[in-house]
Amino acid sequence: MVPQTEQGNPKVQPNPSRPRVRVVCCGSPFAGDDALGLAAAPILREKLAPTVEVLEVGTPGLRLLDIMEGADLCIIVDCMVGGGNPGQIRRLTPEELAECNISFTSAHGVGVAEALSLGMAVEPERLPKNIVIFAVEASNVAKFTEGLSDPVKHALPLLAEAVTEEIWRFEQSYARERSCEKTDGTSAD
């Protein structure tokens, strides 16, 4: 039996020539648009290479820090309430997120922003060096409602494309760095 990491791809075996890329899809199926990450996960699994871990983690709270550990690139997919237009996609780094007035929907007490902030303050060495958050502006996050609003549903293909492009850019950069390290005799490990 292949070990599972959360609900998602079988645990991807490490390959030193490829970066470890993990996409963490957050959300609750019972809070309207908060289910965005859960809806995005199967689309991303279909679109991305099998070497990319796509995890459905629900509402992880502080577990997010453990889930991200060991990745070279971690992409977090979640919905947000930030005053934008419903369905608007934002790409943020943890530093940008800390400066923004964005609320991630959180039926779990500790949201993405709080978990990342705590992780950076307490154990930054455990976090991946490359973290990107793709957040989609929610229209409806009322508890005990199911299904995505139309604007968020329509954002899913664009979100999948944005995540795919982010991974492609990172893999290109990773390959260039590894090539330079081999040329100058240093090791990436």
PDB file of C-alpha atoms in Angstrom:
ATOM      1  CA  MET A   1       0.000   0.000   0.000  1.00  0.00           C
ATOM      2  CA  VAL A   2       1.276   3.466  -0.915  1.00  0.00           C
ATOM      3  CA  PRO A   3       1.385   5.884   2.060  1.00  0.00           C
ATOM      4  CA  GLN A   4      -0.946   8.872   1.811  1.00  0.00           C
ATOM      5  CA  THR A   5      -0.201  12.421   2.908  1.00  0.00           C
ATOM      6  CA  GLU A   6      -3.454  13.971   4.020  1.00  0.00           C
ATOM      7  CA  GLN A   7      -6.097  13.322   1.373  1.00  0.00           C
ATOM      8  CA  GLY A   8      -4.460  13.497  -2.009  1.00  0.00           C
ATOM      9  CA  ASN A   9      -1.709  12.101  -4.157  1.00  0.00           C
ATOM     10  CA  PRO A  10       0.182   9.099  -2.941  1.00  0.00           C
ATOM     11  CA  LYS A  11       3.312  10.279  -1.202  1.00  0.00           C
ATOM     12  CA  VAL A  12       5.685  11.322  -3.985  1.00  0.00           C
ATOM     13  CA  GLN A  13       9.092   9.695  -3.771  1.00  0.00           C
ATOM     14  CA  PRO A  14      11.903  12.285  -3.636  1.00  0.00           C
ATOM     15  CA  ASN A  15      14.049  12.751  -6.722  1.00  0.00           C
ATOM     16  CA  PRO A  16      17.181  14.853  -6.133  1.00  0.00           C
ATOM     17  CA  SER A  17      17.086  16.196  -9.688  1.00  0.00           C
ATOM     18  CA  ARG A  18      13.569  17.611  -9.242  1.00  0.00           C
ATOM     19  CA  PRO A  19      12.268  20.057  -6.659  1.00  0.00           C
ATOM     20  CA  ARG A  20       9.755  18.879  -4.074  1.00  0.00           C
ATOM     21  CA  VAL A  21       6.604  20.790  -4.955  1.00  0.00           C
ATOM     22  CA  ARG A  22       3.546  20.595  -2.711  1.00  0.00           C
ATOM     23  CA  VAL A  23       0.172  22.243  -3.347  1.00  0.00           C
ATOM     24  CA  VAL A  24      -1.872  22.542  -0.159  1.00  0.00           C
ATOM     25  CA  CYS A  25      -5.583  23.007  -0.826  1.00  0.00           C
ATOM     26  CA  CYS A  26      -7.482  24.353   2.178  1.00  0.00           C
ATOM     27  CA  GLY A  27     -11.168  24.713   2.877  1.00  0.00           C
ATOM     28  CA  SER A  28     -14.384  23.519   4.430  1.00  0.00           C
ATOM     29  CA  PRO A  29     -17.116  21.913   2.356  1.00  0.00           C
ATOM     30  CA  PHE A  30     -19.737  23.434   4.672  1.00  0.00           C
ATOM     31  CA  ALA A  31     -18.992  27.141   4.312  1.00  0.00           C
ATOM     32  CA  GLY A  32     -19.828  28.064   0.730  1.00  0.00           C
ATOM     33  CA  ASP A  33     -16.808  29.466  -1.089  1.00  0.00           C
ATOM     34  CA  ASP A  34     -14.490  28.231   1.668  1.00  0.00           C
ATOM     35  CA  ALA A  35     -14.638  24.918  -0.224  1.00  0.00           C
ATOM     36  CA  LEU A  36     -12.526  26.509  -2.986  1.00  0.00           C
ATOM     37  CA  GLY A  37      -9.349  24.558  -2.161  1.00  0.00           C
ATOM     38  CA  LEU A  38     -11.233  21.277  -2.022  1.00  0.00           C
ATOM     39  CA  ALA A  39     -12.823  21.999  -5.415  1.00  0.00           C
ATOM     40  CA  ALA A  40      -9.459  23.030  -6.887  1.00  0.00           C
ATOM     41  CA  ALA A  41      -7.550  19.917  -5.756  1.00  0.00           C
ATOM     42  CA  PRO A  42      -8.951  17.413  -8.297  1.00  0.00           C
ATOM     43  CA  ILE A  43      -8.510  19.931 -11.119  1.00  0.00           C
ATOM     44  CA  LEU A  44      -4.896  20.516 -10.095  1.00  0.00           C
ATOM     45  CA  ARG A  45      -4.192  16.789  -9.768  1.00  0.00           C
ATOM     46  CA  GLU A  46      -5.441  16.308 -13.306  1.00  0.00           C
ATOM     47  CA  LYS A  47      -3.430  19.240 -14.676  1.00  0.00           C
ATOM     48  CA  LEU A  48      -0.121  18.931 -12.799  1.00  0.00           C
ATOM     49  CA  ALA A  49       2.686  16.405 -13.178  1.00  0.00           C
ATOM     50  CA  PRO A  50       2.434  13.333 -10.930  1.00  0.00           C
ATOM     51  CA  THR A  51       5.622  14.489  -9.187  1.00  0.00           C
ATOM     52  CA  VAL A  52       3.670  17.382  -7.629  1.00  0.00           C
ATOM     53  CA  GLU A  53       1.903  16.572  -4.372  1.00  0.00           C
ATOM     54  CA  VAL A  54      -1.616  17.988  -4.301  1.00  0.00           C
ATOM     55  CA  LEU A  55      -3.128  17.698  -0.841  1.00  0.00           C
ATOM     56  CA  GLU A  56      -6.658  18.375   0.370  1.00  0.00           C
ATOM     57  CA  VAL A  57      -6.089  19.381   3.974  1.00  0.00           C
ATOM     58  CA  GLY A  58      -9.453  20.786   4.983  1.00  0.00           C
ATOM     59  CA  THR A  59      -8.983  23.349   7.719  1.00  0.00           C
ATOM     60  CA  PRO A  60      -5.501  22.569   9.028  1.00  0.00           C
ATOM     61  CA  GLY A  61      -4.891  25.348  11.556  1.00  0.00           C
ATOM     62  CA  LEU A  62      -1.357  24.989  12.908  1.00  0.00           C
ATOM     63  CA  ARG A  63      -0.983  21.574  11.223  1.00  0.00           C
ATOM     64  CA  LEU A  64      -0.281  23.629   8.111  1.00  0.00           C
ATOM     65  CA  LEU A  65       3.295  24.085   9.334  1.00  0.00           C
ATOM     66  CA  ASP A  66       3.870  20.314   9.494  1.00  0.00           C
ATOM     67  CA  ILE A  67       2.175  19.792   6.135  1.00  0.00           C
ATOM     68  CA  MET A  68       4.482  22.294   4.403  1.00  0.00           C
ATOM     69  CA  GLU A  69       7.707  20.976   5.926  1.00  0.00           C
ATOM     70  CA  GLY A  70      10.140  19.356   3.497  1.00  0.00           C
ATOM     71  CA  ALA A  71       8.877  21.063   0.341  1.00  0.00           C
ATOM     72  CA  ASP A  72      11.114  23.198  -1.875  1.00  0.00           C
ATOM     73  CA  LEU A  73       8.008  25.064  -3.055  1.00  0.00           C
ATOM     74  CA  CYS A  74       4.718  25.093  -1.196  1.00  0.00           C
ATOM     75  CA  ILE A  75       1.679  26.645  -2.825  1.00  0.00           C
ATOM     76  CA  ILE A  76      -1.322  27.235  -0.591  1.00  0.00           C
ATOM     77  CA  VAL A  77      -4.745  27.501  -2.226  1.00  0.00           C
ATOM     78  CA  ASP A  78      -7.539  29.044  -0.162  1.00  0.00           C
ATOM     79  CA  CYS A  79     -10.320  31.597  -0.362  1.00  0.00           C
ATOM     80  CA  MET A  80     -10.133  35.005   1.245  1.00  0.00           C
ATOM     81  CA  VAL A  81     -12.246  37.965   2.232  1.00  0.00           C
ATOM     82  CA  GLY A  82     -10.185  40.991   1.303  1.00  0.00           C
ATOM     83  CA  GLY A  83     -12.579  43.531  -0.156  1.00  0.00           C
ATOM     84  CA  GLY A  84     -11.939  42.587  -3.778  1.00  0.00           C
ATOM     85  CA  ASN A  85     -14.357  41.392  -6.406  1.00  0.00           C
ATOM     86  CA  PRO A  86     -15.696  37.868  -5.873  1.00  0.00           C
ATOM     87  CA  GLY A  87     -13.645  35.429  -7.936  1.00  0.00           C
ATOM     88  CA  GLN A  88     -10.577  37.719  -8.046  1.00  0.00           C
ATOM     89  CA  ILE A  89      -7.352  35.710  -7.738  1.00  0.00           C
ATOM     90  CA  ARG A  90      -4.438  37.090  -5.733  1.00  0.00           C
ATOM     91  CA  ARG A  91      -0.896  35.748  -5.609  1.00  0.00           C
ATOM     92  CA  LEU A  92       0.793  36.532  -2.315  1.00  0.00           C
ATOM     93  CA  THR A  93       3.994  35.714  -0.498  1.00  0.00           C
ATOM     94  CA  PRO A  94       3.859  35.251   3.288  1.00  0.00           C
ATOM     95  CA  GLU A  95       5.479  38.684   3.684  1.00  0.00           C
ATOM     96  CA  GLU A  96       2.851  40.330   1.474  1.00  0.00           C
ATOM     97  CA  LEU A  97       0.121  38.468   3.308  1.00  0.00           C
ATOM     98  CA  ALA A  98       1.380  39.800   6.648  1.00  0.00           C
ATOM     99  CA  GLU A  99       1.133  43.371   5.308  1.00  0.00           C
ATOM    100  CA  CYS A 100      -2.348  42.994   3.801  1.00  0.00           C
ATOM    101  CA  ASN A 101      -5.713  43.407   5.403  1.00  0.00           C
ATOM    102  CA  ILE A 102      -6.961  40.054   4.158  1.00  0.00           C
ATOM    103  CA  SER A 103      -8.995  37.608   6.147  1.00  0.00           C
ATOM    104  CA  PHE A 104      -8.831  33.977   5.208  1.00  0.00           C
ATOM    105  CA  THR A 105     -12.020  32.206   6.045  1.00  0.00           C
ATOM    106  CA  SER A 106     -11.316  30.067   9.031  1.00  0.00           C
ATOM    107  CA  ALA A 107     -13.758  27.682  10.581  1.00  0.00           C
ATOM    108  CA  HIS A 108     -10.748  26.247  12.359  1.00  0.00           C
ATOM    109  CA  GLY A 109      -9.621  29.039  14.655  1.00  0.00           C
ATOM    110  CA  VAL A 110      -6.116  29.521  13.246  1.00  0.00           C
ATOM    111  CA  GLY A 111      -6.112  30.507   9.594  1.00  0.00           C
ATOM    112  CA  VAL A 112      -3.403  30.449   6.936  1.00  0.00           C
ATOM    113  CA  ALA A 113      -2.109  33.934   7.751  1.00  0.00           C
ATOM    114  CA  GLU A 114      -1.863  33.227  11.472  1.00  0.00           C
ATOM    115  CA  ALA A 115      -0.186  29.841  10.982  1.00  0.00           C
ATOM    116  CA  LEU A 116       2.402  31.288   8.579  1.00  0.00           C
ATOM    117  CA  SER A 117       3.086  34.255  10.833  1.00  0.00           C
ATOM    118  CA  LEU A 118       3.596  31.999  13.835  1.00  0.00           C
ATOM    119  CA  GLY A 119       5.783  29.618  11.838  1.00  0.00           C
ATOM    120  CA  MET A 120       7.990  32.455  10.580  1.00  0.00           C
ATOM    121  CA  ALA A 121       8.352  33.826  14.114  1.00  0.00           C
ATOM    122  CA  VAL A 122       8.949  30.569  15.993  1.00  0.00           C
ATOM    123  CA  GLU A 123      10.463  28.009  13.609  1.00  0.00           C
ATOM    124  CA  PRO A 124      11.364  29.649  10.280  1.00  0.00           C
ATOM    125  CA  GLU A 125      13.878  26.876   9.486  1.00  0.00           C
ATOM    126  CA  ARG A 126      11.004  24.380   9.209  1.00  0.00           C
ATOM    127  CA  LEU A 127       9.216  26.372   6.532  1.00  0.00           C
ATOM    128  CA  PRO A 128       9.930  25.965   2.833  1.00  0.00           C
ATOM    129  CA  LYS A 129      12.092  28.730   1.384  1.00  0.00           C
ATOM    130  CA  ASN A 130       9.499  29.261  -1.317  1.00  0.00           C
ATOM    131  CA  ILE A 131       5.892  29.738  -0.229  1.00  0.00           C
ATOM    132  CA  VAL A 132       3.202  31.212  -2.446  1.00  0.00           C
ATOM    133  CA  ILE A 133      -0.434  31.710  -1.563  1.00  0.00           C
ATOM    134  CA  PHE A 134      -3.108  31.773  -4.244  1.00  0.00           C
ATOM    135  CA  ALA A 135      -6.245  33.218  -2.718  1.00  0.00           C
ATOM    136  CA  VAL A 136      -9.575  33.698  -4.432  1.00  0.00           C
ATOM    137  CA  GLU A 137     -11.930  36.408  -3.200  1.00  0.00           C
ATOM    138  CA  ALA A 138     -15.022  34.780  -1.726  1.00  0.00           C
ATOM    139  CA  SER A 139     -18.590  35.839  -2.301  1.00  0.00           C
ATOM    140  CA  ASN A 140     -20.313  33.617   0.274  1.00  0.00           C
ATOM    141  CA  VAL A 141     -18.661  32.033   3.301  1.00  0.00           C
ATOM    142  CA  ALA A 142     -21.775  31.496   5.376  1.00  0.00           C
ATOM    143  CA  LYS A 143     -21.492  28.425   7.562  1.00  0.00           C
ATOM    144  CA  PHE A 144     -23.638  25.423   6.747  1.00  0.00           C
ATOM    145  CA  THR A 145     -23.922  26.280   3.058  1.00  0.00           C
ATOM    146  CA  GLU A 146     -22.573  24.023   0.363  1.00  0.00           C
ATOM    147  CA  GLY A 147     -21.312  24.816  -3.105  1.00  0.00           C
ATOM    148  CA  LEU A 148     -19.246  27.579  -4.618  1.00  0.00           C
ATOM    149  CA  SER A 149     -20.718  30.861  -5.799  1.00  0.00           C
ATOM    150  CA  ASP A 150     -20.620  31.414  -9.559  1.00  0.00           C
ATOM    151  CA  PRO A 151     -17.728  33.931  -9.484  1.00  0.00           C
ATOM    152  CA  VAL A 152     -15.547  31.558  -7.459  1.00  0.00           C
ATOM    153  CA  LYS A 153     -16.535  28.563  -9.574  1.00  0.00           C
ATOM    154  CA  HIS A 154     -15.599  30.498 -12.727  1.00  0.00           C
ATOM    155  CA  ALA A 155     -12.198  31.364 -11.202  1.00  0.00           C
ATOM    156  CA  LEU A 156     -11.180  27.684 -10.884  1.00  0.00           C
ATOM    157  CA  PRO A 157      -9.700  27.267 -14.409  1.00  0.00           C
ATOM    158  CA  LEU A 158      -7.747  30.540 -14.086  1.00  0.00           C
ATOM    159  CA  LEU A 159      -6.540  29.490 -10.646  1.00  0.00           C
ATOM    160  CA  ALA A 160      -5.349  26.137 -12.009  1.00  0.00           C
ATOM    161  CA  GLU A 161      -3.491  27.940 -14.795  1.00  0.00           C
ATOM    162  CA  ALA A 162      -1.877  30.367 -12.337  1.00  0.00           C
ATOM    163  CA  VAL A 163      -0.695  27.515 -10.088  1.00  0.00           C
ATOM    164  CA  THR A 164       0.645  25.616 -13.107  1.00  0.00           C
ATOM    165  CA  GLU A 165       2.591  28.668 -14.317  1.00  0.00           C
ATOM    166  CA  GLU A 166       4.002  29.278 -10.828  1.00  0.00           C
ATOM    167  CA  ILE A 167       5.290  25.713 -10.646  1.00  0.00           C
ATOM    168  CA  TRP A 168       6.746  25.912 -14.164  1.00  0.00           C
ATOM    169  CA  ARG A 169       8.632  29.137 -13.318  1.00  0.00           C
ATOM    170  CA  PHE A 170       9.933  27.638 -10.083  1.00  0.00           C
ATOM    171  CA  GLU A 171      11.089  24.428 -11.785  1.00  0.00           C
ATOM    172  CA  GLN A 172      12.916  26.443 -14.456  1.00  0.00           C
ATOM    173  CA  SER A 173      14.675  28.499 -11.795  1.00  0.00           C
ATOM    174  CA  TYR A 174      15.482  25.370  -9.781  1.00  0.00           C
ATOM    175  CA  ALA A 175      17.005  23.682 -12.846  1.00  0.00           C
ATOM    176  CA  ARG A 176      19.144  26.773 -13.617  1.00  0.00           C
ATOM    177  CA  GLU A 177      20.400  26.899 -10.021  1.00  0.00           C
ATOM    178  CA  ARG A 178      21.262  23.185 -10.045  1.00  0.00           C
ATOM    179  CA  SER A 179      23.054  23.609 -13.372  1.00  0.00           C
ATOM    180  CA  CYS A 180      25.115  26.524 -12.018  1.00  0.00           C
ATOM    181  CA  GLU A 181      25.983  24.554  -8.878  1.00  0.00           C
ATOM    182  CA  LYS A 182      27.245  21.622 -10.960  1.00  0.00           C
ATOM    183  CA  THR A 183      29.291  24.007 -13.110  1.00  0.00           C
ATOM    184  CA  ASP A 184      31.020  25.700 -10.175  1.00  0.00           C
ATOM    185  CA  GLY A 185      31.488  22.466  -8.214  1.00  0.00           C
ATOM    186  CA  THR A 186      29.162  23.243  -5.321  1.00  0.00           C
ATOM    187  CA  SER A 187      26.380  20.962  -4.207  1.00  0.00           C
ATOM    188  CA  ALA A 188      22.716  21.830  -3.771  1.00  0.00           C
ATOM    189  CA  ASP A 189      22.291  19.318  -0.971  1.00  0.00           C
TER     190      ASP A 189
END
